[in-house]
XYZ file of C-alpha atoms in Angstrom:
415
model
C 98.007 102.266 103.015
C 98.890 98.644 102.146
C 102.489 97.822 102.836
C 104.740 94.703 103.157
C 103.433 94.258 106.665
C 99.412 94.126 105.284
C 100.804 90.436 103.416
C 102.623 89.337 106.529
C 99.864 90.184 108.870
C 97.886 87.973 106.446
C 99.643 85.348 106.722
C 99.640 84.991 110.704
C 95.333 86.087 110.869
C 93.766 84.998 107.773
C 91.571 82.070 107.427
C 93.691 79.530 105.276
C 92.167 76.251 102.988
C 92.550 72.831 104.243
C 95.538 71.880 102.131
C 95.429 69.682 99.262
C 97.370 66.158 100.849
C 100.368 66.394 98.382
C 101.116 69.643 98.583
C 101.579 69.651 102.545
C 104.094 66.764 101.164
C 105.912 68.625 98.687
C 106.290 71.673 101.423
C 108.029 69.159 103.852
C 110.287 67.229 101.333
C 113.189 68.442 98.253
C 110.874 70.324 95.423
C 109.855 72.409 98.882
C 109.795 75.891 97.349
C 110.288 77.784 101.097
C 113.423 75.786 101.549
C 116.359 79.082 102.150
C 113.809 81.360 102.699
C 113.417 83.726 105.610
C 111.015 83.342 107.981
C 109.043 86.782 106.482
C 110.060 85.113 103.473
C 108.413 82.203 103.503
C 105.029 84.329 105.245
C 104.750 85.750 102.026
C 104.966 82.301 99.804
C 102.624 80.899 102.753
C 99.835 83.831 102.198
C 100.400 84.159 98.391
C 99.578 80.393 98.120
C 96.642 80.536 100.466
C 95.176 83.519 98.884
C 95.779 81.187 95.556
C 93.953 77.931 96.522
C 91.420 79.856 98.134
C 90.662 83.120 95.855
C 92.275 81.588 92.694
C 92.099 78.038 92.821
C 87.937 77.680 92.638
C 87.711 79.570 89.108
C 90.485 78.712 87.699
C 88.960 75.761 85.806
C 85.786 77.781 84.244
C 87.611 80.967 83.606
C 90.088 78.444 81.157
C 87.296 76.491 79.553
C 84.700 79.506 79.233
C 87.257 82.667 78.544
C 85.359 84.962 80.122
C 86.701 88.752 81.887
C 88.786 88.260 85.018
C 86.553 89.186 87.841
C 86.235 92.243 89.190
C 86.120 91.411 93.023
C 89.325 88.628 92.606
C 91.830 91.812 91.968
C 90.080 93.667 94.055
C 91.427 90.669 97.074
C 94.722 90.409 95.306
C 94.535 94.526 96.179
C 93.448 94.232 99.710
C 97.087 91.882 99.946
C 99.671 93.919 98.428
C 99.707 92.475 94.965
C 97.757 95.700 92.982
C 101.702 97.424 93.538
C 103.794 94.675 94.670
C 107.327 97.185 94.461
C 104.934 100.358 93.651
C 105.897 103.309 96.545
C 104.034 103.710 99.971
C 102.779 106.805 99.821
C 100.539 106.036 96.510
C 99.352 103.070 98.197
C 102.172 100.231 96.865
C 103.683 97.385 98.973
C 107.027 98.587 98.918
C 108.189 95.361 98.606
C 111.624 93.623 96.670
C 112.001 91.702 93.468
C 112.823 89.045 95.198
C 109.619 89.203 97.195
C 107.735 89.702 93.824
C 109.179 86.526 92.171
C 107.679 84.079 95.521
C 104.431 85.912 95.294
C 104.364 84.896 91.290
C 105.471 82.012 92.046
C 103.479 81.096 94.639
C 100.242 82.200 92.759
C 100.819 79.898 89.816
C 101.256 76.684 91.830
C 97.301 76.769 91.485
C 96.746 79.552 88.192
C 99.190 80.280 86.132
C 97.352 82.640 83.757
C 95.571 84.714 85.954
C 98.931 85.371 88.077
C 100.800 86.064 84.993
C 97.768 88.802 84.135
C 99.048 90.656 88.162
C 102.525 89.858 86.781
C 101.351 92.349 83.699
C 99.213 95.406 85.703
C 102.721 95.278 88.397
C 105.135 95.676 85.196
C 102.826 98.694 83.954
C 102.559 99.972 87.128
C 106.373 100.395 87.533
C 106.697 102.373 84.369
C 103.674 105.044 85.766
C 105.652 104.931 89.846
C 109.444 105.812 88.689
C 109.296 107.624 85.862
C 105.795 108.903 86.139
C 104.893 112.717 87.316
C 104.315 113.271 90.944
C 100.956 114.068 89.362
C 100.527 111.183 87.206
C 101.173 109.563 90.140
C 98.971 111.137 92.506
C 95.545 110.764 90.386
C 96.045 106.642 89.012
C 98.458 105.072 91.412
C 96.223 104.740 94.156
C 93.102 103.252 92.512
C 95.807 100.408 90.903
C 98.108 99.442 93.779
C 93.896 98.891 95.175
C 93.157 97.090 91.363
C 90.371 98.877 92.002
C 91.354 99.802 88.583
C 93.858 97.561 86.620
C 96.401 97.967 83.660
C 97.663 96.813 80.609
C 101.065 97.102 79.350
C 101.550 97.976 75.446
C 104.950 97.489 73.564
C 104.356 95.043 71.063
C 102.848 96.372 67.677
C 101.253 93.682 65.158
C 104.479 94.837 62.719
C 106.944 95.381 65.417
C 107.528 91.761 68.102
C 110.640 91.499 68.814
C 112.157 94.737 66.534
C 109.888 96.740 69.250
C 111.996 99.710 68.252
C 110.874 100.284 65.151
C 107.168 100.293 66.339
C 104.773 102.071 64.045
C 102.115 103.909 66.472
C 102.673 107.584 66.222
C 101.918 109.936 69.560
C 101.896 113.781 68.059
C 101.409 117.877 70.078
C 97.803 118.227 68.958
C 97.758 122.257 71.028
C 96.979 120.454 74.924
C 96.612 116.648 73.569
C 98.922 114.105 72.477
C 97.355 112.499 69.410
C 98.115 108.865 69.271
C 97.341 106.463 65.577
C 98.264 103.173 65.320
C 97.570 99.495 66.900
C 99.351 97.156 69.423
C 99.010 93.457 69.448
C 98.405 90.877 72.245
C 97.939 93.066 74.874
C 96.472 91.092 77.540
C 93.037 92.348 79.029
C 92.388 95.107 76.509
C 89.541 95.580 76.821
C 88.777 95.162 80.200
C 91.900 98.018 81.668
C 91.204 100.792 82.829
C 94.899 102.273 82.189
C 97.139 101.572 79.413
C 100.774 102.188 79.193
C 101.515 103.226 75.768
C 104.643 103.396 73.754
C 104.377 105.985 71.236
C 106.903 107.199 68.357
C 107.195 110.974 69.423
C 110.398 111.424 67.274
C 112.950 110.134 64.771
C 113.345 106.422 64.235
C 114.408 103.646 66.870
C 114.401 103.899 70.284
C 115.186 107.485 70.851
C 112.071 108.591 69.481
C 109.753 106.377 71.365
C 107.831 107.820 74.395
C 105.902 106.185 76.592
C 102.128 107.559 78.345
C 98.745 106.816 80.226
C 96.545 106.143 78.439
C 92.559 106.166 80.732
C 90.196 104.260 78.924
C 87.946 105.683 81.291
C 88.259 109.842 80.334
C 84.868 110.601 77.322
C 87.700 112.282 74.973
C 89.842 109.439 75.185
C 87.289 106.725 74.362
C 86.243 108.373 71.583
C 89.356 107.348 69.425
C 90.125 104.654 71.420
C 88.439 100.883 70.295
C 89.696 96.790 71.009
C 90.376 94.171 68.149
C 89.077 90.818 68.253
C 89.194 88.905 71.326
C 92.387 86.369 70.462
C 91.495 82.433 71.021
C 94.100 81.317 72.117
C 96.465 78.039 72.696
C 96.843 78.851 77.034
C 96.052 82.106 79.423
C 92.370 81.825 78.728
C 91.689 83.481 82.219
C 92.676 86.367 80.956
C 91.211 88.358 77.596
C 93.408 89.481 74.909
C 93.132 92.047 72.546
C 94.769 94.476 69.729
C 94.552 98.013 70.998
C 93.605 100.108 68.221
C 93.891 104.401 68.177
C 92.636 106.138 66.058
C 93.281 110.004 66.442
C 93.082 109.299 70.231
C 93.524 111.825 72.352
C 94.958 112.059 76.411
C 95.897 115.266 77.650
C 99.627 116.152 77.529
C 100.183 115.315 80.530
C 99.662 112.495 80.373
C 103.432 112.133 78.360
C 105.512 109.803 81.182
C 108.805 111.172 82.435
C 111.187 112.395 79.174
C 109.847 112.880 75.853
C 112.206 110.357 73.562
C 112.691 107.849 77.060
C 110.058 105.509 76.774
C 112.159 102.561 75.327
C 114.328 102.372 78.031
C 111.200 102.581 80.707
C 109.915 99.198 78.680
C 112.799 97.890 78.675
C 113.211 98.328 82.538
C 110.525 96.959 83.160
C 110.677 94.066 81.160
C 113.042 93.018 83.563
C 111.496 92.520 86.353
C 108.728 90.984 83.909
C 110.659 88.582 83.004
C 111.591 87.997 86.427
C 107.975 87.200 87.707
C 107.304 85.803 83.992
C 110.524 83.086 84.826
C 108.898 82.672 88.590
C 105.501 82.290 87.500
C 106.893 79.076 85.428
C 108.347 77.546 88.103
C 105.604 77.806 90.202
C 103.449 75.957 87.036
C 105.973 73.535 86.933
C 105.697 73.085 91.069
C 101.984 72.689 90.481
C 102.893 69.425 87.976
C 105.213 67.915 89.884
C 102.616 68.237 93.101
C 100.148 66.910 90.809
C 102.168 64.155 89.526
C 103.482 62.892 92.544
C 99.900 62.607 94.145
C 99.102 61.150 90.496
C 101.485 58.160 89.966
C 101.426 57.186 94.510
C 97.531 56.628 93.488
C 97.603 55.097 89.330
C 98.074 51.282 89.716
C 98.829 49.101 86.187
C 100.640 45.189 86.480
C 99.683 45.362 89.864
C 101.167 48.179 91.663
C 101.508 51.789 91.878
C 103.486 53.328 88.714
C 105.948 55.356 91.489
C 106.944 51.864 91.797
C 108.578 51.983 88.445
C 112.369 52.543 87.703
C 111.990 54.808 84.665
C 108.711 56.779 86.781
C 111.231 57.317 89.808
C 113.877 58.943 87.130
C 111.240 61.181 85.554
C 110.623 62.351 88.625
C 113.779 63.094 89.699
C 114.837 64.910 86.197
C 111.692 67.409 86.797
C 112.502 68.239 90.855
C 116.257 68.364 89.584
C 115.081 70.914 86.945
C 113.064 72.582 88.790
C 114.784 73.718 91.195
C 117.698 74.431 89.375
C 115.512 77.343 87.911
C 114.099 78.372 90.795
C 117.979 79.215 92.281
C 118.230 81.251 89.208
C 114.970 83.050 89.399
C 115.911 83.992 92.264
C 119.364 84.836 91.554
C 118.082 87.516 88.842
C 115.621 88.757 91.424
C 118.604 89.458 93.858
C 120.755 90.902 91.797
C 117.857 93.150 90.804
C 117.111 94.429 94.164
C 121.488 95.434 94.312
C 120.819 97.085 91.084
C 123.883 94.946 89.341
C 124.841 95.990 86.186
C 124.343 92.447 85.374
C 121.060 92.331 86.237
C 119.392 93.052 82.562
C 121.742 89.567 80.851
C 120.900 87.604 84.246
C 117.149 88.321 84.412
C 117.371 87.027 80.542
C 119.138 83.757 81.679
C 116.143 82.904 84.013
C 114.009 83.408 81.531
C 115.717 81.231 78.957
C 116.242 78.281 82.127
C 113.144 78.727 83.665
C 110.746 79.012 81.037
C 111.993 75.923 79.068
C 112.875 74.180 81.426
C 109.361 74.564 83.480
C 107.406 73.954 80.750
C 109.345 70.431 79.860
C 108.272 69.364 83.471
C 104.624 70.336 82.495
C 105.236 68.548 79.677
C 106.286 65.631 81.273
C 104.040 65.402 83.396
C 101.220 64.936 81.101
C 103.230 61.953 80.052
C 103.022 60.515 83.016
C 99.602 60.750 83.200
C 99.106 59.315 80.284
C 95.277 59.458 78.396
C 94.047 61.145 81.760
C 96.979 64.107 81.631
C 95.215 65.342 78.416
C 91.908 65.499 80.043
C 90.851 68.969 80.886
C 89.484 67.739 83.650
C 92.855 67.247 85.242
C 94.874 70.600 85.556
C 98.391 69.037 84.881
C 96.963 69.586 80.821
C 96.818 73.605 82.145
C 100.230 73.913 83.364
C 100.963 73.112 79.932
C 99.189 75.321 77.977
C 99.723 78.101 80.132
C 103.019 77.889 80.739
C 103.756 77.319 76.657
C 103.367 80.551 75.929
C 106.059 82.255 78.630
C 109.206 81.384 75.778
C 107.832 83.554 73.346
C 105.910 86.578 75.889
C 108.177 89.732 77.178
C 110.854 89.171 74.802
C 111.117 85.886 72.978
C 113.455 83.204 74.508
C 115.684 83.785 70.806
C 116.024 87.698 72.258
C 116.628 86.416 75.389
C 119.415 85.061 73.783
C 120.767 87.599 71.981
C 120.855 89.597 75.340
C 123.064 86.970 77.594
C 125.366 86.761 74.251
C 125.689 90.413 73.861
C 126.904 90.515 78.059
C 129.565 88.205 77.291
C 131.187 89.380 73.610
C 131.491 93.136 75.377
């Protein structure tokens, strides 16, 4: 059984790749992401980053360029460190870690590969619903293989006609003897066609959020797969390591016991999962910005114009200072939101929304400035800074658009 100790043990025993010179400098500077952390938290961050460099880094360019399916061996390696069930119940193979731990993990992974890290976050978001609200039988059946990442999961809420207005989704689930029969489609689903399990929100009752329930859809089930199909693979600006397709359900049958929790509570479960998902995606933005800034510090220290390195120009130093300040403030807000989630604070949903706004917008700007400081080279695919910029752009849209985040914050303020 994987637990928190597995990740901490790996930090002491795993062979680590040699760090890039710039990465080492960043870890002992004012942008050191481990400043203020406990020794145990530092171990979690450093182990996660070492894993990303060793396992994700060598594949990141190819996965982005060729847009291939996510490699299962990478998932299994992630599962061995507990990344497949970060905050899932240890009784079912989960690591039983905190939301702060998760924020550290996804930030660290994203310093190397934002896209693949983000899918692991989505997998964990789907697991959260099953682990928190599913029956013991469902958890026993599905969680062990999901926490090891022998199987992977996708989260299915968004529809072609219900994005921000998710409470008005149209997918239906109706009882059919010992089964539920689902009809409808889900849009923009990460790893659709590649995942084994889909956590699907569908309408079992009347209009609005109270008529929505959550279900486990097992794509490997012989009966279920007869009614399950997938749309074309979308061509995206970023997040190219993970395929995105529509999930199409046509008279798709699933066992009655695949209902998660109570009928009519699915929307509530989905929203609670999104609180953590927003922190994770914000943490991924911070990690991507960290990676972009480190790369830029390296570049400006070597690139020469007018007979001197461009790092000596005051304009460059001012930009770097602004980038470092925005990075640090974003990181602090994300970790504050994660702490409130761990404490069960009633303010957590609004603060998670604030953290997502701050981190996804400021960190995208950091990556954009990093590209600018690279000049023409930053626009070339061979330079990783452009991939950070492309991958971070979608973070302002998914897990709830930043416009919806502002609505959540504004309503909380005016209560």
